[in-house]
């Protein structure tokens, strides 16, 4: 039976970042296995698909310390200005690089690009073995190790198993960690949109009575769209032809980026808050979407996941010889608790405040946006979360 120090279930963003981070931070290399069902060049790879994500300023700094940023920077588009507004109402606020004093508020990357970079890095790392296509079929834990049976029937052994296998984590189910779910009763519609006016680093979050619309700057005059809609509306909008879709989007978003000129392939998925209260168990830890999957409002989910990954990598690197001890895992849990709870709570509160059109809510959020634009004391906490400047 092959022996590893750490087995990571899931080779998408969280899992791959963790695999590469551990030995960057460790004095002595650890042997790591990454168990991944989908090959990187497979068009259907769900973790490195056609979506784009926004990496916060804090996440970029973390990736720099892990020596992962330079390659990603070549395929990243900087966010220089974030405009937040409420459709048909006065409330709005702006966040700019000049105001904050940074080169970029964050960066937009296409997951497919990052997937290629990460897989190339892993293939050239003698201490990481990518087991693909494979998935976890069974987990058996003893006092000192974990035995993982793979879908091929092969068994591998390690000191620690890390679940980075997505919101519906097979590993968490096999270990018996409860999943808490809340349905936001919204659907996220995602696509890349070409716009008349080049985005020039502008990102937009526009709140409508159906839910928020986010447009993030990309290369070649494109913007990454995340449009949150009520399920019945989402079905209707998804069924439109491209011309009718662009017109409907134009009506909802307005003309801040000129005419919506072209739309790429569209996809949609239901929006649920999914999280596990416990992010550790015996010789077992959870990171990324397996630990918590958030509503995309304010773009917090992935950046929270990277903070999980970086903290776990630090604790593993600091462990003398056994990364799966109770001391290592409890330290990871304690360091992550406050940030996890605060970010989950903030995200859910924003959805409630900005996704309905009750008069009291509308007045309150518009007063809030207006005050935030003029009072730095109100803006500072949101800025810290937006930039990912959060204590780990």
Short mmCIF file of C-alpha atoms in Angstrom, two decimals:
data_model
loop_
_atom_site.label_atom_id
_atom_site.label_comp_id
_atom_site.label_asym_id
_atom_site.label_seq_id
_atom_site.Cartn_x
_atom_site.Cartn_y
_atom_site.Cartn_z
CA UNK A 1 0.00 0.00 0.00
CA UNK A 2 1.39 3.43 -0.98
CA UNK A 3 2.12 5.68 1.97
CA UNK A 4 1.73 9.48 1.93
CA UNK A 5 1.99 12.21 4.53
CA UNK A 6 -1.14 13.97 3.20
CA UNK A 7 -3.91 12.84 0.84
CA UNK A 8 -6.04 15.61 -0.68
CA UNK A 9 -9.39 14.62 -2.17
CA UNK A 10 -10.13 17.09 -4.98
CA UNK A 11 -7.77 18.69 -7.47
CA UNK A 12 -9.55 21.94 -8.28
CA UNK A 13 -8.51 25.37 -6.96
CA UNK A 14 -8.54 24.64 -3.21
CA UNK A 15 -6.96 21.19 -3.42
CA UNK A 16 -4.23 22.14 -5.88
CA UNK A 17 -3.36 25.34 -4.00
CA UNK A 18 -3.03 23.33 -0.79
CA UNK A 19 -0.84 20.67 -2.42
CA UNK A 20 1.53 23.30 -3.80
CA UNK A 21 1.47 25.41 -0.61
CA UNK A 22 2.41 22.69 1.88
CA UNK A 23 5.92 22.06 0.59
CA UNK A 24 6.53 25.70 -0.20
CA UNK A 25 6.14 26.36 3.53
CA UNK A 26 7.70 23.14 4.90
CA UNK A 27 11.38 22.81 5.81
CA UNK A 28 11.32 19.13 4.90
CA UNK A 29 9.25 17.97 1.87
CA UNK A 30 6.10 15.96 2.58
CA UNK A 31 4.71 13.32 0.24
CA UNK A 32 1.30 14.39 -1.06
CA UNK A 33 -1.33 12.60 -3.14
CA UNK A 34 -4.10 14.52 -4.94
CA UNK A 35 -7.13 12.36 -5.81
CA UNK A 36 -9.01 13.88 -8.74
CA UNK A 37 -11.80 12.41 -10.94
CA UNK A 38 -11.35 14.76 -13.93
CA UNK A 39 -8.33 15.35 -16.15
CA UNK A 40 -7.22 18.98 -16.57
CA UNK A 41 -7.78 19.00 -20.33
CA UNK A 42 -11.25 17.48 -19.93
CA UNK A 43 -13.84 20.02 -21.07
CA UNK A 44 -16.22 18.95 -18.33
CA UNK A 45 -13.84 19.48 -15.41
CA UNK A 46 -16.20 21.19 -12.93
CA UNK A 47 -13.47 22.84 -10.87
CA UNK A 48 -11.65 24.48 -13.78
CA UNK A 49 -14.55 25.30 -16.09
CA UNK A 50 -15.42 28.41 -18.11
CA UNK A 51 -16.18 30.49 -15.02
CA UNK A 52 -14.14 33.42 -13.84
CA UNK A 53 -13.46 34.33 -10.23
CA UNK A 54 -12.28 37.50 -8.51
CA UNK A 55 -9.17 37.10 -6.38
CA UNK A 56 -9.06 39.71 -3.62
CA UNK A 57 -6.01 41.82 -2.84
CA UNK A 58 -5.43 39.68 0.26
CA UNK A 59 -5.68 36.43 -1.73
CA UNK A 60 -3.13 37.70 -4.24
CA UNK A 61 -0.74 38.52 -1.39
CA UNK A 62 -1.21 34.99 -0.05
CA UNK A 63 -0.52 33.47 -3.48
CA UNK A 64 2.64 35.61 -3.67
CA UNK A 65 3.94 34.18 -0.39
CA UNK A 66 3.29 30.69 -1.79
CA UNK A 67 5.20 31.54 -5.01
CA UNK A 68 2.06 30.86 -7.08
CA UNK A 69 1.15 34.35 -8.22
CA UNK A 70 3.73 35.11 -10.95
CA UNK A 71 2.35 32.49 -13.37
CA UNK A 72 -1.28 33.42 -12.60
CA UNK A 73 -0.55 37.16 -13.00
CA UNK A 74 0.06 36.59 -16.72
CA UNK A 75 -3.58 35.56 -17.24
CA UNK A 76 -5.16 37.92 -14.66
CA UNK A 77 -7.09 41.15 -15.28
CA UNK A 78 -6.76 43.81 -12.54
CA UNK A 79 -9.81 45.40 -10.86
CA UNK A 80 -9.09 49.11 -10.41
CA UNK A 81 -12.54 50.40 -9.50
CA UNK A 82 -15.65 48.79 -7.98
CA UNK A 83 -18.99 50.53 -8.46
CA UNK A 84 -21.88 49.39 -6.24
CA UNK A 85 -25.40 50.63 -7.01
CA UNK A 86 -29.09 49.95 -6.46
CA UNK A 87 -31.19 49.84 -9.63
CA UNK A 88 -33.68 52.71 -10.04
CA UNK A 89 -32.63 54.24 -6.71
CA UNK A 90 -30.11 56.81 -5.58
CA UNK A 91 -27.85 54.72 -3.35
CA UNK A 92 -24.39 53.97 -4.67
CA UNK A 93 -20.79 53.74 -3.53
CA UNK A 94 -17.40 53.48 -5.21
CA UNK A 95 -14.15 51.82 -4.18
CA UNK A 96 -11.01 52.82 -6.10
CA UNK A 97 -7.33 51.93 -6.02
CA UNK A 98 -6.49 55.60 -5.37
CA UNK A 99 -8.73 55.67 -2.30
CA UNK A 100 -7.25 52.47 -0.88
CA UNK A 101 -3.64 53.06 -2.00
CA UNK A 102 -3.07 49.72 -3.75
CA UNK A 103 -2.12 48.75 -7.30
CA UNK A 104 -5.30 46.71 -7.79
CA UNK A 105 -8.34 45.93 -5.62
CA UNK A 106 -8.21 42.39 -6.92
CA UNK A 107 -7.82 40.40 -10.12
CA UNK A 108 -10.15 38.39 -12.34
CA UNK A 109 -8.92 35.01 -13.58
CA UNK A 110 -10.52 32.34 -15.72
CA UNK A 111 -10.55 29.03 -13.87
CA UNK A 112 -9.51 27.10 -16.98
CA UNK A 113 -6.28 29.15 -17.18
CA UNK A 114 -5.45 28.56 -13.51
CA UNK A 115 -6.20 24.85 -13.94
CA UNK A 116 -3.60 24.52 -16.69
CA UNK A 117 -1.00 26.41 -14.61
CA UNK A 118 -1.61 24.33 -11.48
CA UNK A 119 -1.55 20.99 -13.29
CA UNK A 120 1.73 21.90 -14.96
CA UNK A 121 3.21 22.81 -11.55
CA UNK A 122 2.03 19.54 -9.98
CA UNK A 123 3.34 17.41 -12.84
CA UNK A 124 6.80 18.91 -12.27
CA UNK A 125 6.75 18.43 -8.49
CA UNK A 126 8.47 15.21 -7.35
CA UNK A 127 6.68 15.28 -3.98
CA UNK A 128 3.11 15.46 -5.34
CA UNK A 129 1.42 12.51 -7.04
CA UNK A 130 -1.76 13.22 -9.00
CA UNK A 131 -4.04 10.18 -8.94
CA UNK A 132 -6.37 10.83 -11.86
CA UNK A 133 -8.96 9.81 -12.84
CA UNK A 134 -9.68 8.56 -9.34
CA UNK A 135 -12.15 9.33 -6.56
CA UNK A 136 -12.55 8.34 -2.91
CA UNK A 137 -14.69 5.23 -2.46
CA UNK A 138 -14.10 4.54 1.24
CA UNK A 139 -12.33 6.06 4.25
CA UNK A 140 -11.10 4.08 7.25
CA UNK A 141 -9.36 5.81 10.16
CA UNK A 142 -7.20 4.35 12.90
CA UNK A 143 -5.36 6.09 15.71
CA UNK A 144 -2.28 6.95 13.64
CA UNK A 145 -3.36 6.99 9.99
CA UNK A 146 -6.12 7.06 7.37
CA UNK A 147 -6.66 4.41 4.71
CA UNK A 148 -8.38 5.66 1.57
CA UNK A 149 -9.85 3.19 -0.90
CA UNK A 150 -10.01 4.62 -4.41
CA UNK A 151 -12.61 4.01 -7.11
CA UNK A 152 -10.11 1.77 -8.94
CA UNK A 153 -9.94 -0.52 -5.89
CA UNK A 154 -6.43 0.58 -4.91
CA UNK A 155 -5.86 1.64 -1.30
CA UNK A 156 -3.48 4.36 -0.10
CA UNK A 157 -2.49 5.37 3.42
CA UNK A 158 -1.67 8.75 4.95
CA UNK A 159 -1.37 10.67 8.20
CA UNK A 160 -4.04 13.19 7.13
CA UNK A 161 -6.95 13.27 4.68
CA UNK A 162 -8.09 16.69 3.48
CA UNK A 163 -11.47 17.09 1.79
CA UNK A 164 -11.35 19.65 -1.01
CA UNK A 165 -13.93 17.80 -3.09
CA UNK A 166 -16.66 20.42 -3.44
CA UNK A 167 -19.92 21.39 -1.77
CA UNK A 168 -21.38 17.87 -1.79
CA UNK A 169 -18.20 16.34 -0.38
CA UNK A 170 -18.03 12.55 -0.65
CA UNK A 171 -15.30 12.48 2.00
CA UNK A 172 -17.37 14.49 4.49
CA UNK A 173 -20.32 12.17 3.92
CA UNK A 174 -18.16 9.10 4.54
CA UNK A 175 -16.70 10.63 7.71
CA UNK A 176 -20.19 11.67 8.86
CA UNK A 177 -19.86 15.46 9.10
CA UNK A 178 -23.27 17.14 8.93
CA UNK A 179 -24.05 19.48 6.04
CA UNK A 180 -26.19 22.55 6.83
CA UNK A 181 -28.12 24.02 3.90
CA UNK A 182 -30.11 27.19 3.32
CA UNK A 183 -31.81 27.82 -0.01
CA UNK A 184 -31.61 31.48 -1.05
CA UNK A 185 -34.34 30.80 -3.66
CA UNK A 186 -32.18 32.33 -6.36
CA UNK A 187 -30.35 30.99 -9.38
CA UNK A 188 -26.98 32.30 -10.58
CA UNK A 189 -26.77 32.74 -14.34
CA UNK A 190 -23.17 32.98 -15.54
CA UNK A 191 -21.69 33.93 -18.90
CA UNK A 192 -19.00 36.04 -20.52
CA UNK A 193 -20.35 39.19 -22.16
CA UNK A 194 -18.68 41.49 -24.69
CA UNK A 195 -19.53 45.13 -24.06
CA UNK A 196 -19.31 48.27 -26.17
CA UNK A 197 -17.16 50.24 -23.73
CA UNK A 198 -13.95 48.43 -22.70
CA UNK A 199 -14.19 47.77 -18.94
CA UNK A 200 -10.74 49.31 -18.16
CA UNK A 201 -10.55 47.64 -14.76
CA UNK A 202 -14.13 48.56 -13.73
CA UNK A 203 -16.17 46.02 -11.77
CA UNK A 204 -19.86 46.46 -11.04
CA UNK A 205 -22.25 45.11 -8.41
CA UNK A 206 -25.80 46.22 -9.19
CA UNK A 207 -28.66 45.32 -6.89
CA UNK A 208 -32.06 44.68 -8.43
CA UNK A 209 -35.39 43.49 -7.02
CA UNK A 210 -34.55 39.96 -8.27
CA UNK A 211 -31.01 39.87 -6.89
CA UNK A 212 -27.53 41.26 -7.63
CA UNK A 213 -25.86 41.53 -11.03
CA UNK A 214 -22.06 41.44 -11.01
CA UNK A 215 -19.90 42.30 -14.01
CA UNK A 216 -16.15 41.77 -13.68
CA UNK A 217 -13.51 43.04 -16.15
CA UNK A 218 -11.76 40.53 -18.39
CA UNK A 219 -9.40 40.69 -21.35
CA UNK A 220 -10.47 41.50 -24.94
CA UNK A 221 -13.34 43.79 -23.94
CA UNK A 222 -15.19 40.99 -22.17
CA UNK A 223 -16.85 41.01 -18.77
CA UNK A 224 -17.69 38.06 -16.55
CA UNK A 225 -21.38 38.09 -15.65
CA UNK A 226 -22.98 36.63 -12.52
CA UNK A 227 -26.71 37.41 -12.60
CA UNK A 228 -28.80 36.29 -9.62
CA UNK A 229 -32.46 35.72 -10.42
CA UNK A 230 -35.54 34.14 -8.94
CA UNK A 231 -35.81 30.53 -10.23
CA UNK A 232 -38.87 31.21 -12.40
CA UNK A 233 -37.18 34.24 -13.97
CA UNK A 234 -33.93 32.34 -14.49
CA UNK A 235 -35.69 29.61 -16.49
CA UNK A 236 -37.27 32.26 -18.70
CA UNK A 237 -34.03 34.22 -19.23
CA UNK A 238 -32.00 31.07 -19.94
CA UNK A 239 -34.45 30.09 -22.67
CA UNK A 240 -34.05 33.40 -24.58
CA UNK A 241 -32.00 33.62 -27.75
CA UNK A 242 -28.80 35.67 -27.53
CA UNK A 243 -30.33 38.88 -28.84
CA UNK A 244 -33.29 38.78 -26.44
CA UNK A 245 -31.00 37.78 -23.57
CA UNK A 246 -28.71 40.77 -24.14
CA UNK A 247 -31.68 43.12 -24.30
CA UNK A 248 -33.09 41.76 -21.03
CA UNK A 249 -29.69 42.11 -19.37
CA UNK A 250 -29.36 45.65 -20.73
CA UNK A 251 -32.74 46.58 -19.25
CA UNK A 252 -31.77 45.15 -15.85
CA UNK A 253 -28.22 46.53 -15.68
CA UNK A 254 -28.41 49.81 -17.57
CA UNK A 255 -25.89 51.50 -19.86
CA UNK A 256 -22.81 52.00 -17.66
CA UNK A 257 -20.71 49.80 -19.99
CA UNK A 258 -22.50 50.85 -23.18
CA UNK A 259 -24.37 48.32 -25.29
CA UNK A 260 -24.21 44.62 -24.45
CA UNK A 261 -22.76 43.41 -27.75
CA UNK A 262 -22.27 39.65 -27.48
CA UNK A 263 -22.77 36.79 -25.02
CA UNK A 264 -20.89 33.50 -24.77
CA UNK A 265 -22.11 30.16 -23.51
CA UNK A 266 -24.52 30.49 -20.60
CA UNK A 267 -24.83 28.27 -17.53
CA UNK A 268 -26.85 28.41 -14.33
CA UNK A 269 -26.88 26.84 -10.89
CA UNK A 270 -29.11 27.17 -7.79
CA UNK A 271 -27.79 29.37 -4.97
CA UNK A 272 -27.56 27.69 -1.60
CA UNK A 273 -25.55 28.36 1.50
CA UNK A 274 -23.89 25.05 2.35
CA UNK A 275 -21.50 24.69 5.25
CA UNK A 276 -20.22 22.27 7.84
CA UNK A 277 -19.98 23.58 11.39
CA UNK A 278 -17.07 21.23 12.05
CA UNK A 279 -14.13 21.72 9.68
CA UNK A 280 -12.02 18.99 11.31
CA UNK A 281 -12.42 15.45 12.61
CA UNK A 282 -9.95 12.72 13.56
CA UNK A 283 -7.08 12.92 11.01
CA UNK A 284 -9.41 14.81 8.71
CA UNK A 285 -9.73 18.47 7.65
CA UNK A 286 -11.96 20.36 5.19
CA UNK A 287 -11.12 23.33 2.96
CA UNK A 288 -12.75 25.34 0.18
CA UNK A 289 -16.30 24.65 -0.97
CA UNK A 290 -16.37 21.38 1.00
CA UNK A 291 -16.23 23.51 4.17
CA UNK A 292 -18.56 26.28 2.99
CA UNK A 293 -20.20 27.31 -0.29
CA UNK A 294 -21.49 30.89 -0.20
CA UNK A 295 -23.77 33.10 -2.27
CA UNK A 296 -21.61 34.98 -4.84
CA UNK A 297 -22.72 38.41 -3.55
CA UNK A 298 -19.55 40.42 -2.67
CA UNK A 299 -17.35 37.60 -4.07
CA UNK A 300 -16.33 36.16 -0.70
CA UNK A 301 -16.49 32.37 -1.20
CA UNK A 302 -13.29 31.53 -3.02
CA UNK A 303 -11.24 34.05 -1.06
CA UNK A 304 -12.48 32.57 2.22
CA UNK A 305 -11.49 29.14 0.90
CA UNK A 306 -7.95 30.31 0.14
CA UNK A 307 -7.63 31.59 3.72
CA UNK A 308 -8.61 28.07 4.87
CA UNK A 309 -5.97 26.57 2.57
CA UNK A 310 -3.17 28.92 3.60
CA UNK A 311 -3.84 28.42 7.31
CA UNK A 312 -3.95 24.64 7.03
CA UNK A 313 -0.73 24.64 4.97
CA UNK A 314 0.96 26.75 7.67
CA UNK A 315 -0.13 24.38 10.44
CA UNK A 316 0.93 21.29 8.49
CA UNK A 317 4.31 22.88 7.68
CA UNK A 318 4.83 23.72 11.37
CA UNK A 319 4.13 20.13 12.49
CA UNK A 320 7.38 18.27 13.07
CA UNK A 321 6.55 14.90 11.50
CA UNK A 322 2.82 14.15 11.75
CA UNK A 323 0.43 16.57 9.96
CA UNK A 324 -2.69 14.77 11.20
CA UNK A 325 -2.36 15.14 14.97
CA UNK A 326 -5.10 16.65 17.11
CA UNK A 327 -2.82 19.57 17.97
CA UNK A 328 -2.32 20.50 14.31
CA UNK A 329 -6.00 20.21 13.43
CA UNK A 330 -7.36 21.97 16.51
CA UNK A 331 -4.99 24.88 15.90
CA UNK A 332 -6.29 25.09 12.30
CA UNK A 333 -9.91 24.98 13.54
CA UNK A 334 -9.37 27.69 16.16
CA UNK A 335 -7.61 30.03 13.74
CA UNK A 336 -10.37 29.72 11.12
CA UNK A 337 -13.47 29.86 13.34
CA UNK A 338 -14.03 33.61 13.64
CA UNK A 339 -13.36 34.42 9.96
CA UNK A 340 -15.61 31.58 8.74
CA UNK A 341 -18.51 32.63 10.95
CA UNK A 342 -18.15 36.35 10.15
CA UNK A 343 -17.93 35.83 6.38
CA UNK A 344 -20.87 33.40 6.25
CA UNK A 345 -22.96 35.80 8.35
CA UNK A 346 -21.98 38.87 6.30
CA UNK A 347 -22.76 37.19 2.99
CA UNK A 348 -26.15 35.89 4.11
CA UNK A 349 -27.08 39.29 5.56
CA UNK A 350 -26.18 41.09 2.32
CA UNK A 351 -28.39 38.67 0.35
CA UNK A 352 -31.31 39.41 2.67
CA UNK A 353 -30.82 43.19 2.55
CA UNK A 354 -30.23 43.52 -1.19
CA UNK A 355 -32.40 40.80 -2.73
CA UNK A 356 -35.88 42.09 -2.02
CA UNK A 357 -37.82 45.22 -2.81
CA UNK A 358 -39.62 45.92 0.47
CA UNK A 359 -39.86 49.69 0.96
CA UNK A 360 -38.12 49.66 4.36
CA UNK A 361 -35.25 47.55 3.01
CA UNK A 362 -34.94 49.73 -0.09
CA UNK A 363 -34.74 52.93 1.96
CA UNK A 364 -32.33 51.37 4.44
CA UNK A 365 -29.90 50.02 1.87
CA UNK A 366 -29.89 53.24 -0.15
CA UNK A 367 -29.21 55.30 2.96
CA UNK A 368 -26.50 52.78 3.82
CA UNK A 369 -24.84 53.01 0.41
CA UNK A 370 -25.02 56.81 0.44
CA UNK A 371 -23.60 57.01 3.97
CA UNK A 372 -20.88 54.52 3.12
CA UNK A 373 -19.79 56.64 0.20
CA UNK A 374 -19.32 59.63 2.52
CA UNK A 375 -18.27 58.11 5.85
CA UNK A 376 -15.04 56.12 5.86
CA UNK A 377 -15.86 54.65 9.27
CA UNK A 378 -18.82 52.80 7.69
CA UNK A 379 -16.90 51.86 4.58
CA UNK A 380 -13.84 50.43 6.34
CA UNK A 381 -15.32 47.05 7.42
CA UNK A 382 -16.72 46.35 3.95
CA UNK A 383 -13.43 47.41 2.40
CA UNK A 384 -11.50 44.99 4.60
CA UNK A 385 -13.69 42.09 3.46
CA UNK A 386 -13.67 43.20 -0.19
CA UNK A 387 -9.87 43.40 -0.18
CA UNK A 388 -9.54 40.17 1.79
CA UNK A 389 -7.54 41.90 4.52
CA UNK A 390 -8.75 39.53 7.22
CA UNK A 391 -6.83 38.05 10.13
CA UNK A 392 -6.12 34.35 9.78
#
